[in-house]
Coordinates of C-alpha atoms in Angstrom, one line a residue:
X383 CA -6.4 8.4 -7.8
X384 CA -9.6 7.1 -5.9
X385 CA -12.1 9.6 -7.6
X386 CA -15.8 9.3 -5.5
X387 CA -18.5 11.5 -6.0
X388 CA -19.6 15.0 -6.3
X389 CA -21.1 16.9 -4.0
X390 CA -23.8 18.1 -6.2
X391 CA -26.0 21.4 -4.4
X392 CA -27.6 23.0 -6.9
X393 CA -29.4 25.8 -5.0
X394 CA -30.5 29.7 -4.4
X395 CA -31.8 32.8 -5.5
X396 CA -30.1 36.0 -6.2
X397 CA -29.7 38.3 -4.2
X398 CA -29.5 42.1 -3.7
X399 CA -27.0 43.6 -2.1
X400 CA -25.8 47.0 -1.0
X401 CA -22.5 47.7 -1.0
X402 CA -20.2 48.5 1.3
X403 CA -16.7 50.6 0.9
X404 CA -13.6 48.5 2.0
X405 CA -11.8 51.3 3.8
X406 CA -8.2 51.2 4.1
X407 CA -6.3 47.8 3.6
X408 CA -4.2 47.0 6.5
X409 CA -0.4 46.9 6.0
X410 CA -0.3 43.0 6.7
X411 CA -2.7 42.5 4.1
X412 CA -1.4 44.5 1.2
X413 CA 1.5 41.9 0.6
X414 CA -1.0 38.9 0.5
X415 CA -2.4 37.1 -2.2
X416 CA -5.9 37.2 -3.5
X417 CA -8.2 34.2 -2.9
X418 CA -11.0 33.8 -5.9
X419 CA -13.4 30.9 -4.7
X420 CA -16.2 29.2 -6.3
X421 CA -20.0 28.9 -4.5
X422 CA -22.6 26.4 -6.0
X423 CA -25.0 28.8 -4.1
X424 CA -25.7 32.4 -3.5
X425 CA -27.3 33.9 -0.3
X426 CA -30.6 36.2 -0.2
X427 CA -30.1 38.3 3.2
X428 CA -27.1 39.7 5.2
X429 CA -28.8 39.7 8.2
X430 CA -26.8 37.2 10.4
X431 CA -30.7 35.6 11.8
X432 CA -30.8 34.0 7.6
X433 CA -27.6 32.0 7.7
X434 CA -27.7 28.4 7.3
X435 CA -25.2 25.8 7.1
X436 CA -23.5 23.9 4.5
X437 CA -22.3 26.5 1.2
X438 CA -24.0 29.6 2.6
X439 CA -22.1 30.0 5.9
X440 CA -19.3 30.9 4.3
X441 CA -20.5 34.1 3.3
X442 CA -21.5 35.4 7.1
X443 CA -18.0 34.0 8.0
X444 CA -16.3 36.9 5.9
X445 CA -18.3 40.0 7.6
X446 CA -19.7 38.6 10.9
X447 CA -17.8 36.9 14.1
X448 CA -19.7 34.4 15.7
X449 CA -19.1 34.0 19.5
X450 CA -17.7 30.1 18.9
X451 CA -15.8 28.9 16.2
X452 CA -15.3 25.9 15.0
X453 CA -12.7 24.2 14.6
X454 CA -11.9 22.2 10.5
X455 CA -12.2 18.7 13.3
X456 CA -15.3 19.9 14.7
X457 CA -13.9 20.9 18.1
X458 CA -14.4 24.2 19.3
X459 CA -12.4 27.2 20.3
X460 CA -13.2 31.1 22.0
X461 CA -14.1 33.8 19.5
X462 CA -16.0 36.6 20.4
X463 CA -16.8 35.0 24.1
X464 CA -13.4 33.4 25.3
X465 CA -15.0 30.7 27.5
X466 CA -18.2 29.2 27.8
X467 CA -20.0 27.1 30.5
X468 CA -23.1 24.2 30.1
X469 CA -25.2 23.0 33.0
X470 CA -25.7 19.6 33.4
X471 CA -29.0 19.2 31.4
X472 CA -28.2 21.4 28.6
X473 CA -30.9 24.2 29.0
X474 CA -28.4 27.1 30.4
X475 CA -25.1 28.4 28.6
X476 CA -22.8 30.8 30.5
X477 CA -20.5 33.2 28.0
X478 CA -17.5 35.3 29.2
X479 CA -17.0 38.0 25.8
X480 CA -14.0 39.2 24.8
X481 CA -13.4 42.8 25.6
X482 CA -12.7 45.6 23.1
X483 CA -13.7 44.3 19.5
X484 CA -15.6 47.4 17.6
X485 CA -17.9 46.7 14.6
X486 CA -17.5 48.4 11.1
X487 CA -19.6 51.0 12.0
X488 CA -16.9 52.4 15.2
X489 CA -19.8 50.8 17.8
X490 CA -18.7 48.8 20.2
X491 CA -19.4 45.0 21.6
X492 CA -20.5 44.2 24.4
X493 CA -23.0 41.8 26.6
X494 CA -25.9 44.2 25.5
X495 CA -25.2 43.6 21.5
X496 CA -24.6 40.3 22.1
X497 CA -28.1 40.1 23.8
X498 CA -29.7 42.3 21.4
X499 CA -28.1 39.5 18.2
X500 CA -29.4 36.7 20.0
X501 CA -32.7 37.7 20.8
X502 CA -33.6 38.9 17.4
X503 CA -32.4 35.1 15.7
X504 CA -35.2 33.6 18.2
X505 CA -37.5 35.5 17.1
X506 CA -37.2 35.5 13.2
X507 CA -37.7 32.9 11.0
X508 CA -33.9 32.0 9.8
X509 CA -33.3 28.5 9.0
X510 CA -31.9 27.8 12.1
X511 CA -34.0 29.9 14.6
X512 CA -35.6 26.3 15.5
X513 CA -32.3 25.0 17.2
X514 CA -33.1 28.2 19.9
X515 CA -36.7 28.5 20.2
X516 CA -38.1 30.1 23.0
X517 CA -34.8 30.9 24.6
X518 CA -34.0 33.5 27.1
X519 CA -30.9 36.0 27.1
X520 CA -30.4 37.9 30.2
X521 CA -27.2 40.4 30.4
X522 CA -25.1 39.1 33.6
X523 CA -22.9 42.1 33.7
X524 CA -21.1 44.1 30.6
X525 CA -19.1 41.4 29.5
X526 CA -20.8 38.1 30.7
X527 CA -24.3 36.6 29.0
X528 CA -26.4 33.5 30.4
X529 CA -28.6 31.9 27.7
X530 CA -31.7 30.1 29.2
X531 CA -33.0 27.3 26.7
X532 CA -37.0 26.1 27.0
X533 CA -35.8 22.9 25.9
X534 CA -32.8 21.1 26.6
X535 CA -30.2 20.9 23.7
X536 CA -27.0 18.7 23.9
X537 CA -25.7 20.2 20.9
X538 CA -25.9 24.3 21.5
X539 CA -22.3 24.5 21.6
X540 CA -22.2 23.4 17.7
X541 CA -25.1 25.7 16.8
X542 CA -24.3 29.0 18.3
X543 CA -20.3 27.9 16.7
X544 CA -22.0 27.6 13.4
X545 CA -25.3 30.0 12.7
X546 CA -26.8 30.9 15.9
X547 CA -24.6 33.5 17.1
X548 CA -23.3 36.2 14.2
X549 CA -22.9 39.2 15.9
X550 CA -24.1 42.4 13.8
X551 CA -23.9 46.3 15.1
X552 CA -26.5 47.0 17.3
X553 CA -26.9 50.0 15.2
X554 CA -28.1 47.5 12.0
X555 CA -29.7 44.5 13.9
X556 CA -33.2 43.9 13.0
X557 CA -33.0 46.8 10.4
X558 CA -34.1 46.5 6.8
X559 CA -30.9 48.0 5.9
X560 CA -29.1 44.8 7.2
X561 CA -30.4 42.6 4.5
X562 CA -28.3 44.5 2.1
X563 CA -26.2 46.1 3.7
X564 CA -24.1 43.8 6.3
X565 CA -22.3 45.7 9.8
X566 CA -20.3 43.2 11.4
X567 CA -17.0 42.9 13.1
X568 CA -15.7 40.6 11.0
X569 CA -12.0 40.5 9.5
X570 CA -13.4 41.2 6.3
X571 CA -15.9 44.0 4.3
X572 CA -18.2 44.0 1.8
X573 CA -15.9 45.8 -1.2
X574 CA -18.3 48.2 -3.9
X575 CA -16.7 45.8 -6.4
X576 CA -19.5 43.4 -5.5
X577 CA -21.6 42.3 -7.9
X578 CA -25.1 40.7 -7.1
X579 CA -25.9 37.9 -7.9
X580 CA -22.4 37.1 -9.8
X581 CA -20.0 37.4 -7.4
X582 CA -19.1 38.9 -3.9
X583 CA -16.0 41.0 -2.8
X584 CA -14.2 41.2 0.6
X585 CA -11.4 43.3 1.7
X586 CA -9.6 43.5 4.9
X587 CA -11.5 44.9 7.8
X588 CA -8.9 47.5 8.9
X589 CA -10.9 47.9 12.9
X590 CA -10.6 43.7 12.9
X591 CA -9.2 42.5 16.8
X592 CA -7.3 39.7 15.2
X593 CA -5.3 40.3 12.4
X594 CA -3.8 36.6 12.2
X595 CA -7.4 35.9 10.4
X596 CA -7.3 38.3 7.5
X597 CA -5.0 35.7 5.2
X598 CA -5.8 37.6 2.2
X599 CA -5.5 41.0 0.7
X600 CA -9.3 40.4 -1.1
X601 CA -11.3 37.2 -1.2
X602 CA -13.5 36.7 -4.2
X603 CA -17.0 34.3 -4.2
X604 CA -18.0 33.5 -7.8
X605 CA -21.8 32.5 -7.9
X606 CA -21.5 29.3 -9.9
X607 CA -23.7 26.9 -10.1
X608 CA -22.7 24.6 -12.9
X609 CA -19.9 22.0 -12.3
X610 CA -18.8 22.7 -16.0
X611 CA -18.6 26.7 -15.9
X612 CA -16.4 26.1 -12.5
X613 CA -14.5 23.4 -14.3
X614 CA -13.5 25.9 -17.0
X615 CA -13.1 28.3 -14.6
X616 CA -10.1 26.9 -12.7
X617 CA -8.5 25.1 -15.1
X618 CA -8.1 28.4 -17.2
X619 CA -6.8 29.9 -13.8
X620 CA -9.8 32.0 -13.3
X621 CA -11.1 30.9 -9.9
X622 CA -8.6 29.4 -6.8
X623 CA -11.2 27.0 -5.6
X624 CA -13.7 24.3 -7.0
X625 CA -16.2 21.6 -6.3
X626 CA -16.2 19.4 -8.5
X627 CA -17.7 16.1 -9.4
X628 CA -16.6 12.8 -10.7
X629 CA -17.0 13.6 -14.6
X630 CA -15.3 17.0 -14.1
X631 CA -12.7 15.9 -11.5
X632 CA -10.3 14.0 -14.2
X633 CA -9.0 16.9 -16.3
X634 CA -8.7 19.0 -13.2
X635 CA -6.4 16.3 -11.9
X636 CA -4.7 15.9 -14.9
X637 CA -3.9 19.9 -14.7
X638 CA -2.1 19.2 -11.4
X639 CA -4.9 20.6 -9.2
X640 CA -4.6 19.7 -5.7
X641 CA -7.5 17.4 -4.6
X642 CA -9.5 17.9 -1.2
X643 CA -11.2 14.7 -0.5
X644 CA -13.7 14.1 2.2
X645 CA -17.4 13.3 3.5
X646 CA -20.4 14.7 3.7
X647 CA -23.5 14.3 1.9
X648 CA -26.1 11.8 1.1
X649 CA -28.1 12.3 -2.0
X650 CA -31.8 11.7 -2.3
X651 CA -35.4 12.5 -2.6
X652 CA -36.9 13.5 0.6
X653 CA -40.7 12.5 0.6
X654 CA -42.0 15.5 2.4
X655 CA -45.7 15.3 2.0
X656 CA -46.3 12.2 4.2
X657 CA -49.6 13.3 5.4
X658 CA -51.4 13.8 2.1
X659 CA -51.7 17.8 1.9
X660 CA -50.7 18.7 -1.6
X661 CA -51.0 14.9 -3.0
X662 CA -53.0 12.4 -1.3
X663 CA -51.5 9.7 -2.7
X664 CA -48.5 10.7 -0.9
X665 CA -49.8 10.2 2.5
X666 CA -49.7 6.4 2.0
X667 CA -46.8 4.5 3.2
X668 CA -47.2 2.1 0.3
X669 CA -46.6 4.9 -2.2
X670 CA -43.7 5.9 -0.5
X671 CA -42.3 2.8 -0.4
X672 CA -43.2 2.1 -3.8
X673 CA -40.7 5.0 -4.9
X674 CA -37.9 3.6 -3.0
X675 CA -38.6 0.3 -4.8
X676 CA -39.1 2.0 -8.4
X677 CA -36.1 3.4 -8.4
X678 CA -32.6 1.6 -9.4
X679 CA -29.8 2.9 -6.7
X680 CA -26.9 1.2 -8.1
X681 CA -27.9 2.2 -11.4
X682 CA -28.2 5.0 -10.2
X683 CA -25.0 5.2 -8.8
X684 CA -23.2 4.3 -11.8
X685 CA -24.8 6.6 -14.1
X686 CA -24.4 10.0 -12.1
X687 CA -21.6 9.2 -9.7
X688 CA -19.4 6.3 -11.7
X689 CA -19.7 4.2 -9.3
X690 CA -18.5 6.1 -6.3
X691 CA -20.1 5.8 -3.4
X692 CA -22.0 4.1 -1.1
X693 CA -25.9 3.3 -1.5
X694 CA -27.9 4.0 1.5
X695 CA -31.7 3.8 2.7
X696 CA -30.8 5.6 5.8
X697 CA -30.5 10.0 6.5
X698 CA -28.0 8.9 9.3
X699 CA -24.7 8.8 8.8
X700 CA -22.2 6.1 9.8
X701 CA -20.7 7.9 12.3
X702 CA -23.8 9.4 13.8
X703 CA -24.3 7.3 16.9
X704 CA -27.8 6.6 15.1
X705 CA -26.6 4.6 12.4
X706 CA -27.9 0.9 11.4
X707 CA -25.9 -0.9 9.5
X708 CA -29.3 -3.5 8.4
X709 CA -31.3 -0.3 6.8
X710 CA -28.9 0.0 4.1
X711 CA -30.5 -3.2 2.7
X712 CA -34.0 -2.7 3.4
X713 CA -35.1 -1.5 0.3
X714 CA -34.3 -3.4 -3.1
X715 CA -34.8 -2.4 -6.4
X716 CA -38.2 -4.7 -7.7
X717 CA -40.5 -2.6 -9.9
X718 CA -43.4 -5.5 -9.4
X719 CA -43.2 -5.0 -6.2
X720 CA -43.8 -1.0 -6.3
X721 CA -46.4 -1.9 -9.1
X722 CA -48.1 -3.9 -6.2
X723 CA -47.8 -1.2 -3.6
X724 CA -49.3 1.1 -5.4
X725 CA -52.2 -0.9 -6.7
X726 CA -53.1 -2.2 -3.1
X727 CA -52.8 1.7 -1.9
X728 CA -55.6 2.5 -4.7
X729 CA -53.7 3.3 -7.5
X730 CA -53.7 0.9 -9.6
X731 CA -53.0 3.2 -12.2
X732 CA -50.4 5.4 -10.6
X733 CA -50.7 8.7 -10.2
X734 CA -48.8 12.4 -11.1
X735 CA -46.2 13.6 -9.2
X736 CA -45.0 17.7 -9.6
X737 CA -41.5 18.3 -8.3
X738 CA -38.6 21.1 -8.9
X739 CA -37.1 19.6 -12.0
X740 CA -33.4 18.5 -10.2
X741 CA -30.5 20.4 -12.4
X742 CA -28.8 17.5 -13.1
X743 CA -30.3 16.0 -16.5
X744 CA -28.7 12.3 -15.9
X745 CA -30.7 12.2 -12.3
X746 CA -33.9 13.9 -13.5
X747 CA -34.1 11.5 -16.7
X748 CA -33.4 8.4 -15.0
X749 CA -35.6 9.1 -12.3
X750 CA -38.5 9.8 -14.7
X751 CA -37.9 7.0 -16.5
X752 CA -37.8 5.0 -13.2
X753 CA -41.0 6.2 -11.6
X754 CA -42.4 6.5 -15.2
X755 CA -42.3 2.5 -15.5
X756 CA -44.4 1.9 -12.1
X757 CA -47.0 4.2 -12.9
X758 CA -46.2 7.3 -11.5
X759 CA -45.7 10.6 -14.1
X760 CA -43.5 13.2 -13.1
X761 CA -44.2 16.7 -13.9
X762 CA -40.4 18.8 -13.4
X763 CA -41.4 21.9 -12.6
X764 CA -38.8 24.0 -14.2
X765 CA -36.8 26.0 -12.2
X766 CA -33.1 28.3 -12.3
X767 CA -30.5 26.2 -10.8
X768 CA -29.8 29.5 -9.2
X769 CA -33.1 29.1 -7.7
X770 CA -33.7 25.5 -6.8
X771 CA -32.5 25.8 -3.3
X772 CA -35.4 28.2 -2.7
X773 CA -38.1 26.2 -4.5
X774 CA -36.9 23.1 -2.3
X775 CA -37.4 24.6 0.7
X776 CA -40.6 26.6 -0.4
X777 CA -43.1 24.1 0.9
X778 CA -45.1 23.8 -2.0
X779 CA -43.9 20.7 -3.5
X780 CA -44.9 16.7 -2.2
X781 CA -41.2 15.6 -2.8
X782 CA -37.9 16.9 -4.2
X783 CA -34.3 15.9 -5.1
X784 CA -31.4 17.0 -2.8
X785 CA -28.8 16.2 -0.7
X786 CA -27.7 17.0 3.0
X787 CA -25.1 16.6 4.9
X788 CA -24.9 14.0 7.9
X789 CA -24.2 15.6 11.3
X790 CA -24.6 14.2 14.3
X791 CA -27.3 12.1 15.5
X792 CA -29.3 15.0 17.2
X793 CA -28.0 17.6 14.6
X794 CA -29.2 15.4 11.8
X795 CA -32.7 14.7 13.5
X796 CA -33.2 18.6 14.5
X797 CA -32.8 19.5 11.0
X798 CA -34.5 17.4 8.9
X799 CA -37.0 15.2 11.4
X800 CA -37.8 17.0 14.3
X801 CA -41.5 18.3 13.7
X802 CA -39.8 21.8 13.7
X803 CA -36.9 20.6 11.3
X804 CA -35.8 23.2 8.5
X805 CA -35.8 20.6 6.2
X806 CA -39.3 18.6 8.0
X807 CA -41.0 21.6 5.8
X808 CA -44.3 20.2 6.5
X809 CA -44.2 19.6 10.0
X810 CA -44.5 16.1 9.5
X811 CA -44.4 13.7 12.9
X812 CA -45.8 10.4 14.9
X813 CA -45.7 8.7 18.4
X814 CA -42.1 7.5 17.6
X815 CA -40.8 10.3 17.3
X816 CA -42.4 12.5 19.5
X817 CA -41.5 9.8 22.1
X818 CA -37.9 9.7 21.7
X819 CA -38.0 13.7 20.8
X820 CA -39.9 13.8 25.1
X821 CA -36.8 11.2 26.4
X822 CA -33.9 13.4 24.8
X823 CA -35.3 16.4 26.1
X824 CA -35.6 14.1 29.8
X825 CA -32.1 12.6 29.3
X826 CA -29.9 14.7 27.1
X827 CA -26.6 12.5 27.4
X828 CA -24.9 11.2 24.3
X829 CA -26.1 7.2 25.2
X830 CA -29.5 8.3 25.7
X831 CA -29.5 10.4 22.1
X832 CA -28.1 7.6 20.3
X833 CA -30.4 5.1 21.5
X834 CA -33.2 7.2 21.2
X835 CA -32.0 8.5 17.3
X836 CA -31.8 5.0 16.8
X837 CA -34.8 4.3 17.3
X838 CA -35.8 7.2 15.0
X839 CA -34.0 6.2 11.6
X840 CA -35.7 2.5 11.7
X841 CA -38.9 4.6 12.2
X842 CA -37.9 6.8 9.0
X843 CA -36.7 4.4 7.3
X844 CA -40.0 2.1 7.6
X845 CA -42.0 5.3 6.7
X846 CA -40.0 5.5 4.0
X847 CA -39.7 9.6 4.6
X848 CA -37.0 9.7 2.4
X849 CA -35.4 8.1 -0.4
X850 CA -31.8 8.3 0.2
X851 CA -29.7 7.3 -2.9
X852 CA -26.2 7.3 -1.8
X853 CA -23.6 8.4 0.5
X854 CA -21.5 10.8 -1.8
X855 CA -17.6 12.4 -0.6
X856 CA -17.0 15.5 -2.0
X857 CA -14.2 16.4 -4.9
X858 CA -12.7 19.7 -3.7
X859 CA -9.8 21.8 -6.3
X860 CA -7.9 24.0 -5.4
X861 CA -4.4 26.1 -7.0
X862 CA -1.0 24.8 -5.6
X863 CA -1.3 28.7 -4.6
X864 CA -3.9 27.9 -1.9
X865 CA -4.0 25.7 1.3
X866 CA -7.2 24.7 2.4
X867 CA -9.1 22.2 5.2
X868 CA -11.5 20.0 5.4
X869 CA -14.6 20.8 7.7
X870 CA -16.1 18.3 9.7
X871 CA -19.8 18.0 9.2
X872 CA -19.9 21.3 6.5
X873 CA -20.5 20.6 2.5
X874 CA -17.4 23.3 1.8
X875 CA -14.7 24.1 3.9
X876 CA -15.3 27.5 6.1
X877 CA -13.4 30.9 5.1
X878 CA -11.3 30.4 7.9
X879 CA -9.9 26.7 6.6
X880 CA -8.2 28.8 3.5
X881 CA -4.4 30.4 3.5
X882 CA -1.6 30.7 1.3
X883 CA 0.5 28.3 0.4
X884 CA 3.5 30.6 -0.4
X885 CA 3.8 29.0 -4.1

């Protein structure tokens, strides 16, 4: 078998939830099996304006319809609104909503709900409510919406088919109660067998409008964030699904697991203080670089990964349309030369750098000892791997260790190098980028993002913003019970991408 690498989240914080009663299980579903899945991460809010992509969507996508889905290729098909229109500069969507779907709760949807969803994502502060800012949603009659954009967007579609658009009663939306306590008219419910923090329960949503999506009598999500525990876990039959990673993948082979292969991720540090707020030293270029130099990649790459994978200095991925095949060259192992950096940036002498101390112990060790030998100390600032999603993103730290997923070229910069990114945390920018941000927003076709984009990831790249290590697939197990699908673009497969496999 051609075993790569793991896809290797270690993130979030418990959560508290409130539970909800099943109801009655539908006739179709009393015959089916159960699914019992595996999540590196846990989620902190119900309320449909907090999802994010990547592990945590998969959650909303058991309670909550969005009005687009999206397909395991990345194309997209009608949900809750059965067609959909774009103008020619991507700053006005037209929806058509399906008629007669009622929420948990016996309320109905409508264009006024769908209004009422929308408006309250752009104006929180979910990790997504960027993508939407300043938008407009005006009710064209009961079953028709127009969304008016202040900027354009090429890649709306893909946003309200992912986070944007979880539709919640209007009875719950912008309630406290929702955070706990999820009302959606999704084909499952939140069962009182729910657990916080260890594991979440559905059950089939008897009121759901399309019983061909409830493929399971009860789904299971497992909050486990160590690659071992979920190792042990399916091999002893325990759990249905696992991500695994290269030193864990070869028993669960050997068991006769069926392997999911496919990619996603790169794996880095991402550099986020680059103007010098929490640690001046950062706000050099020549420290920056000076990391990426310290720091053995293919070493790297052998000692956590075995050798799978490919090494990177570029966010973008191949695919993108902003990809350059040079950048994954620029930056060469040569401690001297970070040594030299650092002393012509003033520190002769290096200099102490905190960051959330990265779950992995073969990562964090090598990249102490890497950094260590050029002069710079780092202080891990111990953290629950349950928690270190949540202390990435907290903002208080001048770099951290993660990994991301590589979307398209404008999805990828929105997120993590737009000046409003979720993961630009410290609203870092410069001419560049504002520049080619102005000429998308002028010229939103696909030539004009990629060239743009482009432009970008040498800027990024030269900045040295981040410090990608590798491009990593991921190592998905399942049971021979279970079917499942790759998605497109997602670090786990959606809820929908799961059936039976009649074994």
């Amino acid at each position: 078998m051609n075993l790569k690498k793991m896809v290797r989240v270690a993130i979030t914080a418990a959560a508290s939830f409130a539970l909800i009663a099943s109801g009655s299980v539908s006739a179709q579903a009393a015959n089916q099996p159960n699914l019992t899945l595996s999540s590196t991460t846990n989620i902190n809010s119900w309320d449909p304006a907090s999802a994010d992509i990547g592990h945590g969507i998969v959650f909303y996508q058991g309670v909550y319809d969005n009005l687009i889905l999206r397909s395991p290729n990345g194309t997209f098909r009608p949900n809750l609104a059965t067609k959909w229109t774009v103008n020619a500069n991507s700053t006005e969507v037209v929806l058509d909503l399906r008629r007669g779907v009622t929420f948990s709760d016996g309320s109905k949807f409508d264009a006024a709900v769908a209004k009422k969803n929308l408006d309250h994502f752009v104006a929180g502060r979910g990790p997504q409510s960027t993508t939407m800012a300043g938008a407009k949603i005006d009710v064209v009659n009961p079953n028709r919406i127009k969304i008016t954009l202040a900027t354009p967007n090429p890649e709306i579609i893909y946003y309200l088919a992912t986070t944007n658009s979880f539709m919640a009663s209007s009875n719950a939306v912008g309630t406290t109660g929702i955070r706990t306590t999820p009302v959606g008219s999704g084909p499952y419910l939140l069962d009182s067998s729910t657990v916080p923090g260890s594991q979440v329960v559905f059950t089939p949503n008897p009121r759901y409008w399309d019983k061909s999506k409830i493929k399971f009598k009860k789904i299971t999500m497992r909050i486990m964030p160590d690659v071992t525990a979920r190792l042990n876990a399916i091999m002893s039959g325990q759990i249905d699904v696992a991500l695994l990673d290269v030193r864990t993948a070869e028993p669960a082979e050997a068991r006769g697991l069926k392997l999911t292969e496919y990619n996603v991720d790169w794996a880095g540090l991402f550099l986020f203080d680059r103007n010098g707020r929490i640690n001046k030293a950062m706000g050099d270029v020549r420290v920056r670089q000076a990391i990426i130099h310290a720091i053995d990649r293919p070493a790297l790459l052998k000692a956590v990964q075995r050798g799978y994978g490919a090494l990177t200095n570029q966010i973008f991925g191949v695919n993108s349309g902003a990809y350059v095949k040079s950048l994954d060259n620029m930056y060469k192992y040569d401690p001297a030369k970070a040594k030299a950096l650092l002393s012509s940036a003033g520190y002769p002498n290096g200099f102490t750098l905190v960051m959330p101390a990265i779950p992995d112990p073969t990562t964090r060790a090598a990249l102490g000892d890497y950094l260590g030998a050029v002069g710079i100390k780092v202080d891990w600032d111990n953290v629950p791997a349950s928690d270190y999603r949540d202390a990435f993103l907290s903002g208080k730290y001048a770099a951290a260790s993660f990994q991301l997923f590589q979307g398209t070229a404008w999805v990828n910069f929105n997120l993590a190098v737009a000046p409003n990114g979720a993961r630009n945390l410290l609203k870092s920018t410069n001419g560049l980028i504002n520049n080619a941000l102005k000429n998308v927003l002028a010229n939103p076709s696909r030539a004009n993002i990629n060239l743009q984009m482009s432009a970008v990831n040498r800027e990024i790249v030269k900045q040295a913003w981040f410090v990608p290590f590798y491009r990593l697939p991921a190592l998905l197990f399942t049971s021979k019970g279970i079917n499942v699908t790759a998605q497109v673009e997602n670090a786990v497969p959606y809820l929908y991408n799961y059936s039976p496999s009649g074994k």
